[in-house]
Coordinates of N, CA and C in Angstrom, one line a residue:
Chain A
G17 N -34.7 53.7 -76.5 CA -34.0 54.5 -75.9 C -35.2 55.7 -76.2
E18 N -34.9 57.1 -75.6 CA -36.2 58.1 -75.8 C -36.1 59.1 -76.7
S19 N -37.5 59.7 -77.2 CA -37.1 60.0 -78.6 C -37.2 61.8 -78.0
V20 N -36.2 62.3 -78.3 CA -36.2 63.7 -78.1 C -36.5 64.3 -80.0
G21 N -37.0 65.7 -79.5 CA -37.2 66.6 -80.9 C -36.6 67.8 -80.6
L22 N -35.8 68.0 -81.3 CA -34.9 69.2 -81.3 C -36.0 70.4 -82.4
H23 N -36.4 70.6 -83.5 CA -37.8 71.1 -83.7 C -38.5 70.2 -84.3
L24 N -39.4 70.8 -84.4 CA -40.7 69.9 -85.3 C -40.8 69.3 -86.2
P25 N -41.0 68.7 -87.2 CA -41.2 68.6 -88.4 C -42.7 69.1 -89.3
T26 N -42.9 69.8 -89.9 CA -44.2 69.5 -90.4 C -45.0 69.5 -91.6
L27 N -46.4 69.6 -91.6 CA -47.2 68.8 -92.5 C -47.5 69.7 -93.1
S28 N -48.2 70.8 -94.5 CA -49.1 70.8 -95.3 C -50.2 70.5 -95.8
V29 N -51.2 70.6 -95.9 CA -52.0 69.9 -96.3 C -53.2 70.9 -97.1
Q30 N -53.9 70.9 -97.6 CA -54.7 71.1 -98.2 C -56.4 70.9 -97.4
E31 N -56.9 71.8 -97.3 CA -58.6 71.2 -96.3 C -59.5 70.3 -97.2
G32 N -59.4 69.4 -96.6 CA -60.5 68.4 -97.3 C -59.5 67.2 -97.7
D33 N -58.5 68.1 -98.2 CA -57.4 66.1 -98.7 C -56.7 65.0 -97.3
N34 N -56.3 64.1 -97.8 CA -56.1 63.2 -96.8 C -54.8 63.6 -96.1
S35 N -54.6 63.2 -94.8 CA -53.2 63.8 -93.9 C -52.9 62.4 -93.4
I36 N -50.9 62.3 -93.5 CA -50.7 60.6 -93.7 C -49.6 61.9 -92.4
I37 N -49.4 60.9 -91.1 CA -48.8 61.5 -90.0 C -47.3 59.8 -89.7
N38 N -46.7 60.3 -88.9 CA -45.4 59.1 -89.1 C -44.7 59.3 -88.0
C39 N -44.9 58.4 -87.6 CA -43.5 57.7 -86.6 C -42.3 56.6 -86.5
A40 N -41.2 57.1 -86.1 CA -40.6 55.6 -85.8 C -40.7 55.8 -84.4
Y41 N -41.0 54.3 -83.8 CA -40.8 54.5 -82.3 C -39.3 53.4 -82.3
S42 N -39.2 53.4 -80.8 CA -37.8 53.0 -80.6 C -37.4 51.6 -79.5
N43 N -38.9 51.1 -78.7 CA -38.6 49.8 -78.1 C -39.2 49.3 -78.7
S44 N -38.8 47.9 -78.4 CA -39.5 46.7 -79.5 C -40.3 46.4 -78.4
A45 N -40.2 45.9 -77.5 CA -41.2 46.1 -76.5 C -42.1 46.6 -76.1
S46 N -42.2 47.8 -76.6 CA -43.7 48.6 -76.4 C -44.6 47.6 -77.3
D47 N -45.5 47.2 -76.2 CA -46.8 46.8 -76.8 C -48.7 47.9 -76.9
Y48 N -47.8 48.7 -76.8 CA -49.3 49.8 -77.1 C -49.1 51.2 -77.5
F49 N -49.1 51.3 -77.8 CA -49.2 52.9 -79.1 C -50.8 54.1 -79.0
I50 N -50.7 55.1 -79.0 CA -51.1 55.7 -78.8 C -51.6 57.5 -80.0
W51 N -52.0 58.1 -80.5 CA -51.8 59.3 -80.9 C -52.7 60.0 -80.1
Y52 N -51.8 61.1 -79.9 CA -52.8 62.2 -79.3 C -52.0 63.7 -80.4
K53 N -53.5 64.9 -80.4 CA -53.2 65.7 -81.2 C -53.2 67.2 -80.0
Q54 N -52.4 68.0 -79.9 CA -52.3 68.9 -78.8 C -51.8 70.3 -79.7
E55 N -53.1 71.5 -79.4 CA -53.3 72.7 -80.0 C -52.2 73.1 -78.2
S56 N -52.1 74.8 -79.3 CA -50.9 75.9 -78.7 C -51.3 75.7 -77.4
G57 N -50.9 75.6 -76.6 CA -51.0 75.7 -75.0 C -51.9 75.5 -74.1
K58 N -52.1 73.8 -74.3 CA -52.7 73.0 -74.0 C -52.5 72.0 -73.7
G59 N -53.3 71.1 -73.3 CA -52.6 69.1 -73.4 C -52.8 68.7 -74.6
P60 N -52.0 67.4 -74.5 CA -52.7 66.3 -75.3 C -53.2 66.2 -74.9
Q61 N -54.6 65.7 -76.5 CA -55.7 65.1 -76.5 C -55.7 63.9 -77.1
F62 N -56.3 62.2 -76.6 CA -55.8 61.2 -77.0 C -56.5 61.0 -78.3
I63 N -56.4 60.6 -79.4 CA -57.2 60.4 -80.1 C -57.5 59.1 -80.7
I64 N -55.9 58.1 -80.8 CA -56.2 56.7 -81.3 C -55.4 55.6 -80.6
D65 N -56.0 54.7 -80.0 CA -54.8 54.0 -79.9 C -54.5 52.3 -80.4
I66 N -53.7 51.9 -80.5 CA -53.2 49.8 -81.4 C -52.7 49.2 -79.9
R67 N -52.8 47.9 -79.9 CA -52.5 47.3 -79.5 C -51.1 46.6 -80.6
S68 N -50.0 45.9 -79.6 CA -49.1 45.5 -80.8 C -50.0 44.2 -81.7
N69 N -50.9 43.6 -81.0 CA -51.6 42.5 -81.5 C -52.5 43.2 -83.2
M70 N -52.5 43.8 -82.8 CA -53.4 44.7 -84.3 C -52.1 45.4 -85.5
D71 N -52.6 45.3 -86.4 CA -51.8 46.6 -87.2 C -52.9 47.8 -88.0
K72 N -53.5 47.4 -87.9 CA -55.0 48.9 -87.9 C -56.2 48.7 -87.1
R73 N -56.4 50.2 -86.6 CA -57.7 50.3 -86.3 C -58.2 51.3 -86.7
Q74 N -59.4 51.6 -86.4 CA -59.9 52.7 -87.8 C -61.0 53.7 -86.6
G75 N -60.8 54.7 -86.4 CA -61.7 55.7 -85.3 C -62.8 56.2 -86.4
Q76 N -62.9 57.1 -85.7 CA -64.5 58.6 -87.0 C -63.2 59.7 -88.0
R77 N -62.7 59.4 -88.4 CA -61.9 59.9 -89.8 C -60.4 60.2 -89.6
V78 N -60.0 59.1 -88.5 CA -58.9 58.4 -88.3 C -58.3 56.9 -88.2
T79 N -57.4 56.8 -89.2 CA -56.4 55.1 -88.9 C -55.6 55.7 -88.2
V80 N -55.2 54.5 -87.4 CA -53.6 54.1 -87.7 C -53.3 52.6 -87.7
L81 N -51.9 52.9 -88.3 CA -51.2 51.7 -88.8 C -50.2 51.5 -88.3
L82 N -49.9 50.1 -87.5 CA -48.5 49.9 -86.8 C -47.8 48.9 -88.0
N83 N -46.6 49.4 -87.6 CA -45.5 48.0 -88.3 C -44.9 47.8 -87.8
K84 N -45.2 46.8 -87.0 CA -44.1 46.2 -86.1 C -42.6 45.8 -86.4
T85 N -42.2 45.2 -87.4 CA -41.2 45.0 -88.5 C -40.2 46.0 -88.7
V86 N -40.7 47.3 -88.5 CA -40.0 48.5 -88.9 C -40.1 49.5 -87.3
K87 N -41.3 48.8 -86.7 CA -41.2 50.0 -86.1 C -41.8 51.1 -86.7
H88 N -43.0 50.9 -86.7 CA -43.1 52.5 -87.6 C -44.8 52.2 -87.7
L89 N -45.4 53.6 -87.0 CA -46.6 53.8 -86.8 C -46.7 55.2 -87.3
S90 N -48.4 54.7 -88.0 CA -48.6 56.2 -89.2 C -49.9 56.4 -88.6
L91 N -50.4 57.9 -88.6 CA -51.9 58.2 -88.7 C -52.3 58.8 -89.5
Q92 N -53.3 58.6 -89.7 CA -54.0 58.7 -91.1 C -55.3 59.6 -91.0
I93 N -55.8 61.1 -91.3 CA -56.7 61.6 -91.2 C -57.5 61.8 -92.6
A94 N -58.2 61.2 -92.5 CA -59.4 61.6 -93.7 C -59.7 63.1 -93.8
A95 N -59.9 63.8 -94.8 CA -60.9 64.7 -95.2 C -60.3 66.3 -93.9
T96 N -58.9 65.7 -94.5 CA -59.0 67.3 -93.1 C -59.4 68.7 -93.2
Q97 N -60.0 68.9 -92.0 CA -60.3 70.5 -91.7 C -59.4 71.2 -90.9
P98 N -59.8 72.6 -91.2 CA -58.7 73.9 -90.5 C -59.0 73.5 -89.1
G99 N -59.8 72.8 -88.0 CA -59.7 72.4 -86.4 C -58.9 71.2 -86.3
D100 N -58.0 70.4 -87.8 CA -57.1 69.4 -87.2 C -55.8 70.2 -87.3
S101 N -55.7 71.2 -87.4 CA -54.3 72.1 -87.2 C -54.1 71.8 -85.8
A102 N -52.4 71.1 -85.9 CA -52.7 71.2 -84.5 C -51.0 70.2 -84.3
V103 N -50.4 70.1 -83.3 CA -49.3 69.2 -83.5 C -49.8 68.2 -82.8
Y104 N -49.5 66.4 -83.3 CA -49.3 65.5 -83.6 C -48.0 64.5 -82.9
F105 N -48.5 64.3 -81.3 CA -47.4 62.9 -80.9 C -48.2 61.6 -81.2
C106 N -46.9 60.5 -81.6 CA -46.9 59.3 -81.5 C -46.5 59.0 -79.8
A107 N -47.1 58.5 -79.1 CA -46.5 57.6 -77.7 C -46.4 55.9 -77.7
E108 N -45.3 55.4 -77.5 CA -45.6 53.8 -77.0 C -45.1 53.7 -75.5
G109 N -46.3 52.6 -75.2 CA -46.6 52.8 -73.4 C -46.0 50.8 -74.1
G110 N -46.1 50.6 -71.9 CA -46.3 48.9 -72.1 C -45.1 48.7 -71.3
N111 N -44.5 50.0 -71.0 CA -43.0 49.5 -70.3 C -43.7 49.9 -69.3
Q112 N -42.2 49.8 -68.3 CA -42.4 49.7 -66.5 C -43.3 51.2 -66.0
G113 N -43.9 50.2 -65.3 CA -44.6 50.9 -64.3 C -45.5 52.4 -65.5
G114 N -45.6 51.9 -66.5 CA -47.3 52.8 -67.5 C -46.7 53.9 -68.2
K115 N -45.4 53.7 -67.7 CA -44.8 55.1 -68.7 C -44.9 55.2 -70.2
L116 N -44.9 56.3 -70.4 CA -45.1 56.9 -71.8 C -44.1 57.5 -72.9
I117 N -43.8 56.7 -73.9 CA -42.7 57.6 -74.9 C -43.0 58.1 -75.1
F118 N -43.2 59.5 -75.7 CA -43.4 60.6 -76.9 C -42.4 60.5 -78.2
G119 N -43.2 61.0 -79.0 CA -42.0 61.2 -80.0 C -41.8 62.5 -80.4
Q120 N -41.6 62.5 -81.3 CA -40.6 63.9 -81.8 C -41.4 65.2 -81.6
G121 N -42.9 64.6 -81.9 CA -44.3 65.0 -82.9 C -44.2 65.3 -84.0
T122 N -45.4 66.3 -84.8 CA -45.3 66.2 -86.6 C -46.1 67.5 -86.1
E123 N -46.3 68.7 -86.4 CA -47.1 70.0 -86.6 C -47.9 69.9 -88.4
L124 N -49.5 70.0 -88.3 CA -50.0 69.5 -89.3 C -50.8 70.8 -89.3
S125 N -50.2 71.4 -90.1 CA -51.1 72.2 -91.4 C -52.1 72.3 -92.6
V126 N -53.4 72.9 -92.0 CA -54.3 72.6 -92.5 C -54.8 74.6 -93.7
K127 N -54.6 74.2 -94.7 CA -55.3 75.4 -95.3 C -56.2 75.6 -95.9
P128 N -57.3 76.5 -95.5 CA -59.0 77.0 -96.0 C -59.1 76.7 -97.4
Chain B
G30 N -66.1 61.9 -68.7 CA -65.5 61.2 -67.4 C -63.7 61.3 -67.7
A31 N -63.1 61.3 -67.2 CA -61.5 61.0 -67.1 C -61.6 62.1 -67.0
V32 N -61.7 63.5 -66.1 CA -61.0 64.3 -66.3 C -59.7 65.3 -65.1
V33 N -58.8 65.5 -66.1 CA -57.8 66.2 -65.0 C -57.5 67.6 -65.0
S34 N -57.1 68.1 -64.0 CA -57.1 69.7 -64.2 C -55.8 70.3 -64.0
Q35 N -54.8 71.1 -63.9 CA -53.6 71.9 -63.4 C -54.4 73.2 -62.9
H36 N -53.5 73.9 -61.7 CA -53.5 74.8 -61.2 C -52.2 75.4 -60.8
P37 N -52.4 76.0 -60.8 CA -52.6 77.2 -61.8 C -52.6 77.2 -63.6
S38 N -53.0 77.4 -63.8 CA -52.8 77.7 -65.6 C -51.9 77.8 -66.4
W39 N -51.0 79.0 -65.8 CA -50.4 80.0 -66.0 C -49.6 80.8 -64.4
V40 N -48.2 80.9 -64.3 CA -47.6 81.6 -63.1 C -46.5 82.1 -63.6
I41 N -46.1 83.2 -63.4 CA -44.9 84.0 -63.7 C -44.5 84.3 -61.8
C42 N -43.5 84.0 -61.9 CA -43.0 84.4 -60.4 C -40.6 84.8 -60.3
K43 N -40.3 85.5 -59.2 CA -39.1 85.9 -60.2 C -38.1 84.8 -59.4
S44 N -37.3 84.6 -60.3 CA -35.9 83.6 -60.3 C -36.2 83.7 -58.3
G45 N -35.5 82.4 -58.0 CA -35.5 82.4 -56.6 C -36.4 81.5 -56.3
T46 N -37.3 81.6 -56.3 CA -38.7 81.9 -55.5 C -39.2 80.1 -56.1
S47 N -40.1 79.9 -54.7 CA -40.2 78.2 -55.5 C -42.3 78.1 -56.1
V48 N -42.6 77.8 -57.0 CA -43.9 76.9 -57.1 C -45.0 76.0 -57.4
K49 N -45.7 75.6 -56.9 CA -46.2 74.6 -56.7 C -47.3 74.7 -57.5
I50 N -47.5 73.9 -58.0 CA -48.5 73.1 -59.4 C -49.3 72.3 -58.9
E51 N -50.4 72.0 -59.5 CA -51.3 71.3 -58.7 C -51.8 70.4 -59.4
C52 N -52.4 68.8 -59.6 CA -52.6 68.2 -60.7 C -53.6 67.7 -60.3
R53 N -54.5 67.6 -60.6 CA -56.2 67.0 -59.4 C -56.9 65.7 -60.7
S54 N -57.4 65.0 -60.2 CA -58.6 63.8 -61.3 C -59.5 64.1 -60.8
L55 N -60.5 64.6 -61.7 CA -61.6 64.9 -61.0 C -63.0 63.8 -60.7
D56 N -62.6 63.2 -61.9 CA -64.2 61.8 -61.4 C -63.1 60.5 -61.5
F57 N -62.4 60.2 -61.2 CA -61.8 59.1 -60.4 C -60.5 59.6 -59.9
Q58 N -60.0 58.2 -59.3 CA -58.9 57.8 -58.3 C -57.9 57.3 -58.8
A59 N -56.9 58.1 -59.1 CA -55.0 57.9 -59.9 C -54.1 57.8 -58.9
T60 N -53.9 56.2 -59.7 CA -53.4 55.4 -58.5 C -51.8 55.8 -59.0
T61 N -51.4 56.4 -60.3 CA -50.2 56.5 -60.9 C -50.8 57.8 -61.6
M62 N -49.6 59.3 -61.6 CA -49.9 60.2 -61.8 C -48.4 60.5 -62.1
F63 N -48.3 60.8 -64.0 CA -47.1 61.2 -64.4 C -46.9 63.0 -64.5
W64 N -45.6 63.3 -64.6 CA -45.4 64.4 -64.7 C -43.9 65.0 -65.9
Y65 N -44.6 65.8 -66.9 CA -43.6 66.4 -68.0 C -44.0 67.3 -68.1
R66 N -42.7 67.8 -68.4 CA -42.0 69.3 -69.1 C -41.9 69.2 -70.5
Q67 N -42.0 70.6 -70.9 CA -42.8 70.9 -73.1 C -41.8 72.1 -73.0
F68 N -40.7 71.7 -73.8 CA -40.0 73.3 -74.3 C -40.7 73.5 -75.5
P69 N -41.1 74.8 -76.1 CA -41.6 75.4 -76.4 C -40.7 74.4 -78.0
K70 N -41.7 74.0 -79.2 CA -41.3 73.3 -80.4 C -40.9 71.5 -80.1
Q71 N -41.0 71.4 -78.8 CA -40.6 70.2 -78.3 C -41.6 69.1 -78.2
S72 N -41.2 68.0 -77.9 CA -42.0 67.1 -77.3 C -42.0 67.1 -75.8
L73 N -43.3 65.8 -75.4 CA -42.6 65.9 -74.2 C -42.3 64.5 -73.7
M74 N -41.3 65.7 -71.9 CA -40.6 64.7 -71.8 C -40.7 64.5 -70.8
L75 N -41.0 64.0 -70.3 CA -41.7 62.5 -68.8 C -40.2 62.9 -67.4
M76 N -41.1 63.6 -66.5 CA -39.9 64.1 -65.6 C -40.0 62.7 -64.3
A77 N -41.4 62.4 -64.1 CA -40.9 61.8 -62.7 C -42.7 61.0 -62.6
T78 N -42.8 60.0 -61.9 CA -43.6 58.8 -62.3 C -44.3 58.8 -60.8
S79 N -45.1 59.2 -60.1 CA -45.6 59.2 -58.7 C -46.9 58.2 -58.4
N80 N -46.9 57.7 -58.0 CA -47.8 56.7 -57.6 C -48.3 57.1 -56.0
E81 N -49.7 57.1 -55.4 CA -50.0 57.5 -54.3 C -49.4 56.5 -53.0
G82 N -48.9 57.6 -52.5 CA -48.6 56.9 -50.5 C -47.3 56.6 -50.6
S83 N -46.6 56.7 -51.8 CA -45.4 56.4 -52.3 C -44.0 57.7 -53.1
K84 N -43.1 57.3 -52.3 CA -42.2 58.5 -53.6 C -41.9 58.6 -54.8
A85 N -41.8 59.2 -55.3 CA -42.2 59.7 -56.6 C -41.2 59.0 -57.1
T86 N -40.7 58.3 -58.5 CA -39.5 57.6 -59.1 C -39.7 58.9 -60.9
Y87 N -37.9 59.3 -60.4 CA -37.5 60.3 -60.8 C -37.4 60.0 -62.5
E88 N -36.7 60.6 -64.0 CA -35.9 60.1 -64.6 C -35.1 60.7 -64.5
Q89 N -34.4 59.5 -65.7 CA -32.5 60.5 -65.2 C -32.4 61.5 -65.4
G90 N -31.6 62.6 -65.4 CA -31.0 64.1 -65.4 C -32.3 64.7 -64.6
V91 N -33.4 64.0 -63.9 CA -34.0 65.1 -63.2 C -33.8 65.1 -62.0
E92 N -33.3 66.5 -61.2 CA -33.3 66.9 -60.2 C -34.1 66.3 -59.0
K93 N -34.8 66.0 -58.2 CA -35.2 65.7 -56.9 C -35.9 66.3 -56.3
D94 N -34.7 67.1 -56.0 CA -34.6 68.0 -54.7 C -35.2 69.6 -55.2
K95 N -34.9 69.6 -56.6 CA -35.2 70.7 -57.3 C -36.9 70.5 -57.5
F96 N -37.3 69.4 -57.7 CA -38.6 68.5 -58.3 C -39.2 68.6 -57.3
L97 N -39.9 69.1 -56.8 CA -40.3 68.2 -55.2 C -41.6 67.8 -56.0
I98 N -42.1 66.3 -55.9 CA -43.6 65.9 -56.1 C -44.5 64.8 -54.9
N99 N -45.5 65.7 -54.4 CA -46.3 64.8 -53.2 C -47.2 64.5 -54.1
H100 N -47.7 62.9 -53.8 CA -48.9 62.1 -53.9 C -49.7 62.3 -53.0
A101 N -50.0 62.8 -52.5 CA -50.5 62.4 -51.0 C -52.2 61.8 -51.0
S102 N -52.8 62.0 -51.9 CA -53.9 61.2 -51.6 C -54.6 61.0 -53.3
L103 N -55.8 60.2 -53.6 CA -55.9 59.4 -55.3 C -56.3 60.4 -55.9
T104 N -56.2 61.6 -55.6 CA -56.9 62.8 -56.8 C -56.3 63.8 -57.0
L105 N -54.8 63.8 -56.0 CA -53.9 65.4 -55.9 C -52.6 65.1 -56.5
S106 N -51.6 65.3 -57.0 CA -50.5 65.0 -57.2 C -50.0 66.7 -57.3
T107 N -49.1 67.1 -56.5 CA -48.4 68.1 -57.0 C -46.8 68.4 -57.0
L108 N -46.3 69.6 -58.1 CA -44.8 69.7 -58.3 C -44.6 71.0 -58.0
T109 N -43.0 70.4 -57.0 CA -42.9 72.5 -56.4 C -41.5 72.1 -56.7
V110 N -42.0 73.6 -57.6 CA -39.7 73.7 -58.6 C -39.4 75.3 -57.1
T111 N -38.5 74.3 -56.8 CA -38.2 74.8 -55.8 C -37.3 75.5 -56.1
S112 N -36.8 77.2 -55.8 CA -35.1 77.7 -55.9 C -35.7 77.5 -57.9
A113 N -36.5 78.4 -58.1 CA -36.8 78.8 -59.6 C -36.0 79.5 -60.5
H114 N -35.1 78.9 -61.8 CA -34.7 79.8 -62.3 C -35.0 80.0 -63.7
P115 N -34.4 80.5 -64.6 CA -35.0 81.5 -65.6 C -35.3 79.9 -66.4
E116 N -34.5 79.0 -66.7 CA -34.4 77.5 -67.8 C -35.6 76.8 -67.1
D117 N -36.0 77.2 -65.7 CA -37.1 76.1 -65.1 C -38.2 76.3 -66.2
S118 N -38.6 77.7 -67.0 CA -39.5 78.1 -67.4 C -39.7 76.8 -68.7
S119 N -40.8 77.1 -68.4 CA -41.5 75.5 -69.3 C -42.7 75.8 -69.2
F120 N -43.6 74.2 -69.5 CA -45.2 74.3 -69.9 C -44.7 72.9 -68.9
Y121 N -45.4 72.4 -67.9 CA -45.2 71.1 -67.1 C -46.8 70.8 -67.5
I122 N -47.0 69.4 -67.9 CA -48.0 68.6 -67.6 C -47.9 67.3 -66.9
C123 N -49.5 67.4 -66.7 CA -49.5 66.1 -65.6 C -50.4 65.2 -66.3
S124 N -50.2 63.9 -65.9 CA -51.3 63.1 -66.2 C -51.5 61.7 -66.0
A125 N -52.9 61.6 -65.2 CA -53.3 60.8 -64.2 C -53.9 59.2 -65.1
S126 N -53.9 58.3 -64.2 CA -54.0 56.8 -64.3 C -55.0 56.4 -63.6
G127 N -55.4 55.2 -63.7 CA -56.4 54.9 -63.2 C -55.6 53.6 -62.2
Q128 N -54.9 53.2 -63.1 CA -54.5 51.7 -63.4 C -52.6 51.8 -63.9
V129 N -51.7 51.1 -63.5 CA -50.4 51.1 -64.0 C -50.4 50.4 -65.3
G130 N -50.7 50.7 -66.0 CA -50.4 50.1 -67.9 C -51.8 50.9 -68.3
N131 N -52.5 50.8 -67.9 CA -53.9 51.7 -68.3 C -53.5 53.3 -69.0
E132 N -54.5 53.6 -69.5 CA -54.5 54.9 -70.1 C -54.4 56.0 -69.5
Q133 N -53.4 56.8 -70.3 CA -53.1 58.5 -68.9 C -54.1 59.1 -69.6
F134 N -54.4 59.9 -68.7 CA -55.7 61.1 -69.3 C -54.9 62.7 -68.6
F135 N -54.7 63.5 -69.9 CA -53.2 64.6 -69.2 C -54.3 65.4 -69.0
G136 N -53.7 66.1 -68.2 CA -54.4 67.9 -67.9 C -54.1 68.8 -68.7
P137 N -54.6 69.7 -68.9 CA -54.6 71.3 -69.4 C -52.7 71.8 -69.5
G138 N -51.9 71.2 -68.3 CA -51.1 72.1 -68.9 C -50.7 73.4 -68.1
T139 N -50.0 73.7 -67.4 CA -48.9 75.0 -66.4 C -47.5 75.8 -67.3
R140 N -48.5 76.7 -67.7 CA -47.3 77.4 -68.4 C -46.7 78.4 -67.1
L141 N -45.4 77.8 -67.2 CA -44.1 78.6 -65.9 C -43.3 79.8 -66.5
T142 N -42.8 80.9 -66.3 CA -42.1 81.8 -67.0 C -41.5 82.2 -65.4
V143 N -40.6 82.0 -65.1 CA -39.3 82.9 -64.8 C -38.3 83.5 -64.9
L144 N -38.9 85.1 -64.0 CA -38.5 86.3 -64.7 C -37.0 85.9 -63.5

């Protein structure tokens, strides 16, 4: 089913620390997962994606981990910066018609 | 590359009027466009999937007669909110994909406020 958020979980970290944002996805048939960053008043911005045939993928300062057994996805941000403050959404795809199902999101707040 | 624009970026209208929001893919041909609605502090909810030259497919609970979607070309899709009411006030976001199943590129969103 679709994930619907009634309120956003928040994560507060100190600048320079690592951040870990978690997401539980709903559809076992999903084979493509994406993390998006959304700043206030803007559209989602692609961060990193991963296919279901992988369990880890690294980008610049970001790593995505996929655990298909428990349908869990995580985003790790190294050396978190104030500019990383935003809402982060996971999305699952590979479903009919190319649709994406978004998770509820996590609001990341970075303290300088 | 892969830039998607929306117009207007914000709009305020009176209750009962209709509002049209445009979504354009600026540097690629979008065979599929998606329309989302996002309420404050909530996630993106898919409203409908639009394929060029065919009728849009609406998600369950979304009124197709209220949210009219037209995808007349490979670079433009429009969402018209008809007879808008205050509860339609929301952030409307479109995305575009070059092929079914490929990455979606998101527009900057349109803030609709219905008085």
